[in-house]
Tab-separated table of C-alpha atoms in Angstrom:
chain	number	residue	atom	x	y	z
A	56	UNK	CA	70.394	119.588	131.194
A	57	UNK	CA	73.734	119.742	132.440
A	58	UNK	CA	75.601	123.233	132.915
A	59	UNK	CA	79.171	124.102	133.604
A	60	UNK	CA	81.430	126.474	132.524
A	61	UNK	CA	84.366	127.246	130.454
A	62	UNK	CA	87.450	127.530	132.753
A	63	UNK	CA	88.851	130.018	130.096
A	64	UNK	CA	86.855	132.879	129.053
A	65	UNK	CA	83.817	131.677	132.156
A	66	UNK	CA	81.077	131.056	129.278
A	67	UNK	CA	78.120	128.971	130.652
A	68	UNK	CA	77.127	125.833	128.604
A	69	UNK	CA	74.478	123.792	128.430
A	70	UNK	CA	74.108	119.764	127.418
A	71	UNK	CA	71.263	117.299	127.055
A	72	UNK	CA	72.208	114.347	129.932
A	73	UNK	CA	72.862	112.038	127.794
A	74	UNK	CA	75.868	114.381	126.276
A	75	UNK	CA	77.874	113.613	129.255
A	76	UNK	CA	81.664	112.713	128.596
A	77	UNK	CA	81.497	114.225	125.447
A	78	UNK	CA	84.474	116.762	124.218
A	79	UNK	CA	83.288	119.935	122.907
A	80	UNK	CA	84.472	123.474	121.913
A	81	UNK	CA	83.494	126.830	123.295
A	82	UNK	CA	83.829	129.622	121.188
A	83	UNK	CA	87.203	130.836	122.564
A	84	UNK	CA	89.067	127.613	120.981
A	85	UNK	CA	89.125	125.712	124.420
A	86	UNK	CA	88.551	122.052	124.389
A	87	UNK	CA	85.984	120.992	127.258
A	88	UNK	CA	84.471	117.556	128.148
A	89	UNK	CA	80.613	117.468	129.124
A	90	UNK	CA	80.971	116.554	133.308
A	91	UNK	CA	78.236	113.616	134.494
A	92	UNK	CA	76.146	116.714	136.767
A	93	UNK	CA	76.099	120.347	136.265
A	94	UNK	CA	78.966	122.674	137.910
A	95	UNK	CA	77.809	125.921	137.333
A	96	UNK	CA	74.111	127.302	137.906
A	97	UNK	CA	71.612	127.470	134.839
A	98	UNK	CA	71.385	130.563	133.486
A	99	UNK	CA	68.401	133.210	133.704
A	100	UNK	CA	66.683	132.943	130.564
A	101	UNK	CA	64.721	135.697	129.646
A	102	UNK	CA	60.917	135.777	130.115
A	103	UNK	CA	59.065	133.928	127.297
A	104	UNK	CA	56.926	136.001	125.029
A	105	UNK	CA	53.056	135.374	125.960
A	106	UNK	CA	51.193	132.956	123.075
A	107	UNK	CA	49.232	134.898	120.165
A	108	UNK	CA	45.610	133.875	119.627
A	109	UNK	CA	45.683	131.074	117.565
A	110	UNK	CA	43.314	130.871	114.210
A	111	UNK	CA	40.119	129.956	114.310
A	112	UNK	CA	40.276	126.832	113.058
A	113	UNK	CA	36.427	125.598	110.988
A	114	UNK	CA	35.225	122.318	111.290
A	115	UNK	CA	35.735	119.883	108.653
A	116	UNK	CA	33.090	119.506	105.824
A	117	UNK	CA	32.091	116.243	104.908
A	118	UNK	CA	31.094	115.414	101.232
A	119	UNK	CA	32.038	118.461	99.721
A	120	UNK	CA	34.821	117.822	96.980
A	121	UNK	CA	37.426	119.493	97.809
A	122	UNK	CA	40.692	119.200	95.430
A	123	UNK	CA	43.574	118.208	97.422
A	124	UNK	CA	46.187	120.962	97.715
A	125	UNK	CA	49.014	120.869	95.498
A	126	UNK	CA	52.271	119.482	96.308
A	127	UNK	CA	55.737	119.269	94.731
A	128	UNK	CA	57.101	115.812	93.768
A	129	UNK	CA	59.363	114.585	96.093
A	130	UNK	CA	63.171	115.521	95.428
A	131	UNK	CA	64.856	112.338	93.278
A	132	UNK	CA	67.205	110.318	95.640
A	133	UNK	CA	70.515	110.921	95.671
A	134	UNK	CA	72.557	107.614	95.423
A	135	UNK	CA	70.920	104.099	93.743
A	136	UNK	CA	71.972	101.192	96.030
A	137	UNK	CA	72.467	98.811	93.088
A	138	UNK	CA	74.710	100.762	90.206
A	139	UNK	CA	72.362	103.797	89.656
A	140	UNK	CA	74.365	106.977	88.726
A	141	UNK	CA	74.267	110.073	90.545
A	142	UNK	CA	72.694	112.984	88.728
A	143	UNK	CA	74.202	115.622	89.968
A	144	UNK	CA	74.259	119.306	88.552
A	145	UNK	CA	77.559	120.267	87.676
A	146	UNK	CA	76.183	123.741	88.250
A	147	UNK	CA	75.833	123.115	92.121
A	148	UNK	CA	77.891	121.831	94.720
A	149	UNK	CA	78.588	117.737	94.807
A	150	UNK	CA	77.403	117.969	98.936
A	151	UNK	CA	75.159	120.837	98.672
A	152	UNK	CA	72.454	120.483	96.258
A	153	UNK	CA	71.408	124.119	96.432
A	154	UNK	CA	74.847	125.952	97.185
A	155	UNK	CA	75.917	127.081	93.161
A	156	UNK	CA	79.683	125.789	91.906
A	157	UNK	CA	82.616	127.704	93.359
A	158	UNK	CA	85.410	125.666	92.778
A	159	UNK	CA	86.483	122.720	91.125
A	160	UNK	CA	87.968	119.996	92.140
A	161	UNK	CA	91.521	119.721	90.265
A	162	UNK	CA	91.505	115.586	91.054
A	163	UNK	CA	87.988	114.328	90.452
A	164	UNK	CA	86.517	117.695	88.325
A	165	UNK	CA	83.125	117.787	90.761
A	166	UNK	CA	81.912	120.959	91.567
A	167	UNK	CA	81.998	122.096	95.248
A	168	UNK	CA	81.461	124.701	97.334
A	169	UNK	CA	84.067	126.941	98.938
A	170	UNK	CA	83.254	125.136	102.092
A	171	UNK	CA	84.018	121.912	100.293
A	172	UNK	CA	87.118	122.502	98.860
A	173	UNK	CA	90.915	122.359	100.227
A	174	UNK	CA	94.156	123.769	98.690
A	175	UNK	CA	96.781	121.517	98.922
A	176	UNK	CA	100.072	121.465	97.387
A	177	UNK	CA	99.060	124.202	94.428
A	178	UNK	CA	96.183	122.464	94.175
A	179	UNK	CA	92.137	122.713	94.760
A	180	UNK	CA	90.685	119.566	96.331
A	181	UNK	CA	88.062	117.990	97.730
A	182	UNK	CA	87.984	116.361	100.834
A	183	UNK	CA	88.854	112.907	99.929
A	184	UNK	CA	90.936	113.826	97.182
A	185	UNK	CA	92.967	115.649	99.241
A	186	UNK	CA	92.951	112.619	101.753
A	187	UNK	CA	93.609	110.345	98.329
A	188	UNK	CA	96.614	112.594	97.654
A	189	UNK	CA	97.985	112.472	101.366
A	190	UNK	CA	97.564	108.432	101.294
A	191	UNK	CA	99.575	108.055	98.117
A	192	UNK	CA	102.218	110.367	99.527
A	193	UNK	CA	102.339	108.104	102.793
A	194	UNK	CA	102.659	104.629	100.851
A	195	UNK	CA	105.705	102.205	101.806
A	196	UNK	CA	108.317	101.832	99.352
A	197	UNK	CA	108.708	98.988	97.061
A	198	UNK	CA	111.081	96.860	96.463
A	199	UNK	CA	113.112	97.047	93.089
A	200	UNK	CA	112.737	94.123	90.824
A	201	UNK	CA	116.936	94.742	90.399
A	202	UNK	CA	117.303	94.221	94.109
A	203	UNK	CA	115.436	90.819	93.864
A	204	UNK	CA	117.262	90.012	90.656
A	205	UNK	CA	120.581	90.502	92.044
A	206	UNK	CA	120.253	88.586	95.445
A	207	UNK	CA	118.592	85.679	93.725
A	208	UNK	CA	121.468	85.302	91.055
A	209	UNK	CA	123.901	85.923	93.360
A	210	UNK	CA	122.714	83.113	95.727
A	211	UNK	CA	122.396	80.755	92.833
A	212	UNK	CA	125.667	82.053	91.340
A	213	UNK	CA	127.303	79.946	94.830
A	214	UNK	CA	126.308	76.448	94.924
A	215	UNK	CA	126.450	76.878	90.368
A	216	UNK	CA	129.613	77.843	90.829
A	217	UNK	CA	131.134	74.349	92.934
A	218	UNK	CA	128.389	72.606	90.383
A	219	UNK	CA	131.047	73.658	87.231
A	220	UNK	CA	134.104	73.117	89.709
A	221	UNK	CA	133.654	69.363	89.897
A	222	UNK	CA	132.625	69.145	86.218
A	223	UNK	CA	135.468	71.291	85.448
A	224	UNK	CA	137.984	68.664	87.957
A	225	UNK	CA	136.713	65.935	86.135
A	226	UNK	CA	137.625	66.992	82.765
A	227	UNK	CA	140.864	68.531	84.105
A	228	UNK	CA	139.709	71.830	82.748
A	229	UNK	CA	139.626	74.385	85.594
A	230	UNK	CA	139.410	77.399	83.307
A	231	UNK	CA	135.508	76.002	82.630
A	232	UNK	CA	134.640	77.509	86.064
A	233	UNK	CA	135.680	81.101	85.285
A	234	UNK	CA	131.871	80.699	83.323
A	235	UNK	CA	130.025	80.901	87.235
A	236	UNK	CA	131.844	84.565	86.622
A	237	UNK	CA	128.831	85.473	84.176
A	238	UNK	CA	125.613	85.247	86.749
A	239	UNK	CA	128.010	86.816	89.757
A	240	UNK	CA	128.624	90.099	86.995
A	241	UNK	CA	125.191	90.045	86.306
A	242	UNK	CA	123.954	90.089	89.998
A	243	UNK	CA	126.589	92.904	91.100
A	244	UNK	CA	125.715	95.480	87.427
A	245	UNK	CA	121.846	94.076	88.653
A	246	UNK	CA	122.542	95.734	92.504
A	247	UNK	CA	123.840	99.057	90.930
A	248	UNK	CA	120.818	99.382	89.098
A	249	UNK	CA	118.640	98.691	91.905
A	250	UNK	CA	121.014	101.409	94.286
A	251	UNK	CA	120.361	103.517	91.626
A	252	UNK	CA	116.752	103.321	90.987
A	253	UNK	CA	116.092	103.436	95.428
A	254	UNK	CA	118.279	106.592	95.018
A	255	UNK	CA	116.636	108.418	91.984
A	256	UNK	CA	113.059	107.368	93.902
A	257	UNK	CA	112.311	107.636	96.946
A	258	UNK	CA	109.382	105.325	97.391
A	259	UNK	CA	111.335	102.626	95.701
A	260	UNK	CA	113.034	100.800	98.092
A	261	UNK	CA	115.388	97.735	98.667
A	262	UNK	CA	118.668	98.779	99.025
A	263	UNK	CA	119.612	95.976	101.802
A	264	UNK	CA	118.675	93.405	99.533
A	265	UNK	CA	120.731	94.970	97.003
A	266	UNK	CA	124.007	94.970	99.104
A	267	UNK	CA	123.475	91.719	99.855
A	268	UNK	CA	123.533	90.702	96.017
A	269	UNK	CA	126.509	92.532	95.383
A	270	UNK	CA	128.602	91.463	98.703
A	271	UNK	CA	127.449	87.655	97.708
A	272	UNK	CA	128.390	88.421	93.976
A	273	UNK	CA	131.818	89.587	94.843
A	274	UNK	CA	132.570	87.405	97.366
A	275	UNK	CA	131.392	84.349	95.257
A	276	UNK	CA	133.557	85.922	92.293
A	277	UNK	CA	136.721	86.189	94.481
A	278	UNK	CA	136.211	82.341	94.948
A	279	UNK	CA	135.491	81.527	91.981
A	280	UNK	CA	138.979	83.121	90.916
A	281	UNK	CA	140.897	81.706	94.071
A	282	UNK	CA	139.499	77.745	93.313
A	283	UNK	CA	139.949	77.871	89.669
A	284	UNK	CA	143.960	79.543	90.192
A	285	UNK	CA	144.188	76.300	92.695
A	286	UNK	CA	142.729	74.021	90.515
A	287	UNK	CA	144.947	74.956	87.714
A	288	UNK	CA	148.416	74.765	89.855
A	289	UNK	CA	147.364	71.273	90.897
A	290	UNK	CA	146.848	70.081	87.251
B	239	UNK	CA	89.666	94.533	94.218
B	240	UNK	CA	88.306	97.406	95.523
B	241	UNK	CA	84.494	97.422	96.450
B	242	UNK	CA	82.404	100.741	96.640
B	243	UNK	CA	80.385	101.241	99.208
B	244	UNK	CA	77.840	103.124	97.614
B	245	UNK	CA	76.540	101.139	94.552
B	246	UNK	CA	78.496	98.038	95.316
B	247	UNK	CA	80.536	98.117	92.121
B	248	UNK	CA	84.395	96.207	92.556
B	249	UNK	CA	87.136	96.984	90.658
B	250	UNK	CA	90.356	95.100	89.719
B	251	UNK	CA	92.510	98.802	89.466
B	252	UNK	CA	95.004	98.847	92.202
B	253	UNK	CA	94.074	102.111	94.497
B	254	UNK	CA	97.323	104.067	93.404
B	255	UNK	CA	95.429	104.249	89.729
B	256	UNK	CA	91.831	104.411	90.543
B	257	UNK	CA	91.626	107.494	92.226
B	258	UNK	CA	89.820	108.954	95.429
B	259	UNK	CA	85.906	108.646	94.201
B	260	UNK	CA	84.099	105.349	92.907
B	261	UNK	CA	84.569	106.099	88.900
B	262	UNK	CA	80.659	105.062	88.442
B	263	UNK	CA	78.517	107.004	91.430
B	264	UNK	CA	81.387	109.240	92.592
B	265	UNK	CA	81.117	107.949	96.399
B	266	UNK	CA	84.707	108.296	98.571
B	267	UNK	CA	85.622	104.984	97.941
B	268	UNK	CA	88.789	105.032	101.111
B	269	UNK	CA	86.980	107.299	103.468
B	270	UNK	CA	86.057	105.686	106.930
B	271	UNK	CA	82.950	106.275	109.162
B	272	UNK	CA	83.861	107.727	111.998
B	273	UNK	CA	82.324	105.249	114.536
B	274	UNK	CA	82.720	107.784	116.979
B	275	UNK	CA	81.833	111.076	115.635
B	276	UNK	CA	83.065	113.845	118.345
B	277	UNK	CA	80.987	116.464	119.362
B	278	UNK	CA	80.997	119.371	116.531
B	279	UNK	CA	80.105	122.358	118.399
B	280	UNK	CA	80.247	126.068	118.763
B	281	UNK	CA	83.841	126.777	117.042
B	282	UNK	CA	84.316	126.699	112.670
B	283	UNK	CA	86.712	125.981	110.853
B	284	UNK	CA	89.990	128.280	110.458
B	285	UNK	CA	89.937	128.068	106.707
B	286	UNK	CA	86.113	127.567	106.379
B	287	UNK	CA	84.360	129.935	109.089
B	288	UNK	CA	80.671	128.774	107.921
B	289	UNK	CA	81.654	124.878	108.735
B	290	UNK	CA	81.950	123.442	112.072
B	291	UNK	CA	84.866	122.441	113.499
B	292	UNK	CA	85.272	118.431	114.493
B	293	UNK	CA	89.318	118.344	115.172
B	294	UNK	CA	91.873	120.307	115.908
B	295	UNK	CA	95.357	120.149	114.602
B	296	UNK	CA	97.675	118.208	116.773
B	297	UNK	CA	100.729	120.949	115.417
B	298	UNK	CA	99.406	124.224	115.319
B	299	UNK	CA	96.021	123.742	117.065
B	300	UNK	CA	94.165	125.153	114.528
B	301	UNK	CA	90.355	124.139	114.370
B	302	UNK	CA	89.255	121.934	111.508
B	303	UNK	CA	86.521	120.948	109.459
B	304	UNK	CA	86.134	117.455	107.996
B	305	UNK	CA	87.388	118.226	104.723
B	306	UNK	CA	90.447	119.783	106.236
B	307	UNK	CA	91.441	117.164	108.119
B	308	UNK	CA	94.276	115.030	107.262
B	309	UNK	CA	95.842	111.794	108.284
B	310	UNK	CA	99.861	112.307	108.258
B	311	UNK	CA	102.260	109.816	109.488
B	312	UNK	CA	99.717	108.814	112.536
B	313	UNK	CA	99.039	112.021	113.963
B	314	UNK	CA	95.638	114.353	112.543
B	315	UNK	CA	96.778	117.771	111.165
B	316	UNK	CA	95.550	120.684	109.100
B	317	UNK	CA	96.897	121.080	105.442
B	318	UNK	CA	99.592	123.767	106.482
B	319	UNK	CA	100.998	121.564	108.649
B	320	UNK	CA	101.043	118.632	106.179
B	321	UNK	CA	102.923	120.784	103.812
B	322	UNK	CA	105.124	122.069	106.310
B	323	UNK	CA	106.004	118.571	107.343
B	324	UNK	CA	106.143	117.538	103.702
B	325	UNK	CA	108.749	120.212	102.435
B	326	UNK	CA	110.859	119.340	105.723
B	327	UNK	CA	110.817	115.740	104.191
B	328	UNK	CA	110.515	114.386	107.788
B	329	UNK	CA	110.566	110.963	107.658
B	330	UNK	CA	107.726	108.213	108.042
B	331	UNK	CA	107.776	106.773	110.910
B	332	UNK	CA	106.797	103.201	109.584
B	333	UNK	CA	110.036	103.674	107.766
B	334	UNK	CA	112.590	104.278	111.039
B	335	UNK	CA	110.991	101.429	112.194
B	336	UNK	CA	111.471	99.445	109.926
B	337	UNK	CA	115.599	101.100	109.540
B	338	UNK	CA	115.469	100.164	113.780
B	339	UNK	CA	114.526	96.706	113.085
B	340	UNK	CA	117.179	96.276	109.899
B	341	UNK	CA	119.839	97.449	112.590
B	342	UNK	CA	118.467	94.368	115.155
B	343	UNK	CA	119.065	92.105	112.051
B	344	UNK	CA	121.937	93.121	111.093
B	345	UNK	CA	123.262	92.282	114.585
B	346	UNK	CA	121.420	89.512	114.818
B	347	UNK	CA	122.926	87.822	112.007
B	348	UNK	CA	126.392	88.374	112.888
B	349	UNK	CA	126.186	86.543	115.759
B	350	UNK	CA	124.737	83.646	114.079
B	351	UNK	CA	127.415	83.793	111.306
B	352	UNK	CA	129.782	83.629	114.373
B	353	UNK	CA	128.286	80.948	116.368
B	354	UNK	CA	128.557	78.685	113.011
B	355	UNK	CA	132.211	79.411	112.630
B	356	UNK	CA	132.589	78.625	116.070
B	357	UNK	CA	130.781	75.393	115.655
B	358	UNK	CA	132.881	74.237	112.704
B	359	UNK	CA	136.074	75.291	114.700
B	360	UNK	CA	135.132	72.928	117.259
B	361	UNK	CA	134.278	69.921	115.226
B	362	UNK	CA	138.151	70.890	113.625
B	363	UNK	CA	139.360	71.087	117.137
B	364	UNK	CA	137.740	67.811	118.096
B	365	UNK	CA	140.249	66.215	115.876
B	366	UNK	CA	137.923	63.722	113.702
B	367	UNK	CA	139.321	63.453	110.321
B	368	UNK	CA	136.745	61.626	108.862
B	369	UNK	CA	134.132	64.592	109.458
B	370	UNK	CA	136.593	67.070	107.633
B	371	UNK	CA	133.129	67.815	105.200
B	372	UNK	CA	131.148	69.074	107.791
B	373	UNK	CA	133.178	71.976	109.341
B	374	UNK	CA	133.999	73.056	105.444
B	375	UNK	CA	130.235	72.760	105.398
B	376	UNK	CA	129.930	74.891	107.998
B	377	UNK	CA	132.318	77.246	107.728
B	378	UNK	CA	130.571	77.974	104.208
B	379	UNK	CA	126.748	78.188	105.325
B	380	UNK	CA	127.872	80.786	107.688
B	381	UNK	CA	128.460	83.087	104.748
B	382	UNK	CA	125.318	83.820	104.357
B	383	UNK	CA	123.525	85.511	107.446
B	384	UNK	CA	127.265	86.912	107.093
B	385	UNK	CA	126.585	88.505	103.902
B	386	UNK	CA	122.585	89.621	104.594
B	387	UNK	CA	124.178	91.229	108.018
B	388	UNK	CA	126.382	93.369	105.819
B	389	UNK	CA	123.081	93.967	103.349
B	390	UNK	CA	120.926	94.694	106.106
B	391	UNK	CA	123.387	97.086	108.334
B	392	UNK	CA	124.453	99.144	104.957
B	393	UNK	CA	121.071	101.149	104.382
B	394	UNK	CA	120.833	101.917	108.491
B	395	UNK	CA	124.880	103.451	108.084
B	396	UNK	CA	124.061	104.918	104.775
B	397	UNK	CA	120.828	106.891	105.659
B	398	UNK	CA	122.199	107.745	109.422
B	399	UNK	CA	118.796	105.960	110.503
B	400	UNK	CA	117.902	104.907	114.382
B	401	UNK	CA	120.063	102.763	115.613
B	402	UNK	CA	122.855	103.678	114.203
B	403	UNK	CA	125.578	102.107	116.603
B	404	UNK	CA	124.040	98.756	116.446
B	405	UNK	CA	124.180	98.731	112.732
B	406	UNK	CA	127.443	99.641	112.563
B	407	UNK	CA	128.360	97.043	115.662
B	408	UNK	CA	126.603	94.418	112.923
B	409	UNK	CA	128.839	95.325	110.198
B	410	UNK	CA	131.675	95.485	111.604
B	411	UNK	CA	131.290	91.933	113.327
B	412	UNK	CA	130.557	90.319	110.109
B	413	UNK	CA	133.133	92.372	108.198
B	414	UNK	CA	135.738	90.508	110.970
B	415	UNK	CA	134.011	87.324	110.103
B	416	UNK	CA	134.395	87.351	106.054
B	417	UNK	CA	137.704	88.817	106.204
B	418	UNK	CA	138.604	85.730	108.804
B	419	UNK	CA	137.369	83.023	106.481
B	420	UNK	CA	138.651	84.589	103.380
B	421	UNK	CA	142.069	85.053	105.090
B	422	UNK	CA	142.019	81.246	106.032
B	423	UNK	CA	140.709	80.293	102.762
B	424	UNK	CA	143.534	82.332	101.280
B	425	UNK	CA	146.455	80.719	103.042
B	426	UNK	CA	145.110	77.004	102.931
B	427	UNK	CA	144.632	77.468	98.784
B	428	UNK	CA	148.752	79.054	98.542
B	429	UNK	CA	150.192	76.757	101.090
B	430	UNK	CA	148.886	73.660	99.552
């Protein structure tokens, strides 16, 4: 056994050998880790209480037929390995076959002790409900599906938009290329929606990729304007 | 799919639907062993005095029982705390990472939208006529880490995230760089 003592309130404790470097707690909150020897002296334990006489115990009888005391059946297991349900009493706690229902659980409806159960947020919980609850809370944001929209037709709205500029030079009808207008509009009103949506929920995310759509949009729309105006002068 | 431990059922719902216990045999389905249990010993639980105690809150200090214990932005803390934290709407930090490294980018691709203006000036300045395609080329490709430094630097300047200065260094670099080409772009299209 190794002893040592609390440096807070002076309690002596006592661990197996094999405890050693383990962290433990003594009763006054303080953490402690288990040292490799003992630094405090065992304590005196008080003397043990002498043996009682023990029954007289009568030798066996063989032949007799004696009927073979009775025994309860052993308790059902808990948990099949391959798909078998749990039969659980709601009447008792989920973890604690023979503690009776206390609380419910507001996520999963299983019965549980008052040990078992958490309030969090308004609401009682069990443990991994409550751990469920504090995962869901934690997860990253996702991107929009306007965000996407908008930077993906506003990247194709470029190169579509010098694709109907040389069709449009070789009819001689540069007022054809005010069409690439259409997918630029629809990737800028695209990025609002998506700024909007990140803003109205916060784990919806993607508003980077939604200023990129609209700063490509616009700035592919102020071409499209300037090279169609040129276009037209030169014809 | 998600597999349950317990009976060894899988299921194609996506965890944000299925909920925290295996729908057939009611096992956790997303709680991890501990593979190194600590020492539960001597103290209980604040809320639940007849449990003992295997953490203690990393905010308050507060001793707490496995059911109590809560994993909240990396560190372990006691409900309260999680509340506490949760009503201050303190911020993940996965997320200001992720707003520090949008602020590198930003910068990042400024420079790059610079360098290949730069290179098209040169192959202007080098005077061969022939190769007039390529610096037009160039000039145009450079656009676009332009325009995703702009989209990457807005949310860091908008949300007053980490790294605020280099965002803002980002932006303003390739704000000088579209409102260069469009300027030359500009004059070339109403002198000609």
């Amino acid at each position: 056994m190794i002893w040592f003592a609390c440096p807070k309130c002076q309690k002596v404790h006592g661990r197996p050998d094999n405890a050693c470097g383990a962290m433990i707690f003594c009763t006054c909150g303080h953490g402690l880790t288990v040292p490799w020897e003992s630094t405090a002296p065992e304590p005196v334990h008080p003397p043990a209480t002498p043996a009682q006489d023990t029954a007289r115990v009568e030798p066996l009888t063989f032949g007799a037929s004696v009927p073979p005391p009775e025994r309860e059946p052993p308790p059902a297991p808990r948990l099949g390995r391959r798909g078998a349900r749990y039969n659980y009493d709601p009447n008792f706690c989920f973890n604690h076959d023979s503690r009776p229902k206390q609380k419910i659980c507001d996520d999963c409806g299983l019965s549980f002790c008052d040990d078992c159960a958490v309030v969090f947020r308004g609401q009682t919980l069990c443990g991994p409900c409550k751990n469920y609850e504090a995962k869901l809370l934690q997860r990253p944001t996702r991107t929009s599906p306007y965000s996407l929209t908008s930077l993906l037709v506003a990247l194709a709205a470029g190169p579509m938009m010098f694709c109907l500029l040389s069709m449009s030079a070789s009819r001689g009808y540069y007022a054809f290329t005010l069409l690439a207008l259409a997918p630029q509009v629809i990737a800028f009103v695209a990025g609002l929606l998506g700024l909007r949506a990140a803003h109205a929920d916060p784990r919806i995310g993607g508003q980077g990729i939604a200023i990129t759509g609209m700063a490509t949009a616009c700035f592919t729309a102020a071409l499209t304007v300037a090279l169609t105006w040129y276009g037209m002068r030169l014809s | 799919m998600i597999d349950c431990r317990q009976c060894r059922t899988s299921f194609r719902t996506p965890p944000e639907k299925i909920g925290a216990r295996c729908p057939k045999c009611k096992a956790p389905l997303f709680e991890r062993p501990d593979k190194h249990p600590r020492v539960v010993e001597l103290t209980a639980c604040a809320v639940h005095p007849g449990v003992d105690a295997v953490e203690t809150c990393q905010r308050c200090s507060k001793t707490m029982c496995a059911a109590c214990r809560t994993r909240w932005h990396g560190e372990v803390l006691c409900p309260t705390c999680v509340e506490l934290s949760i009503s201050r709407a303190e911020p993940n930090p996965r997320e200001l990472r992720k707003q520090a490294n949008r602020a590198m980018w930003s910068l990042a691709l400024a420079f790059i939208g610079w360098l290949l203006v730069l290179f098209a000036l040169m192959l202007i300045v080098s005077r061969r006529q022939d190769a007039l395609g390529w610096p037009i080329a160039f000039g145009l490709l450079s656009l676009v880490p332009a325009l995703f430094a702009v989209g990457h630097g807005c949310p860091v300047l908008l949300s007053r995230g980490p790294r605020f200065q280099v965002a803002a260094t980002g932006m303003i670099t390739s704000g000088l760089h579209l409102g260069l080409l469009s300027g030359v772009l500009l004059v070339n299209l109403w002198h000609n």
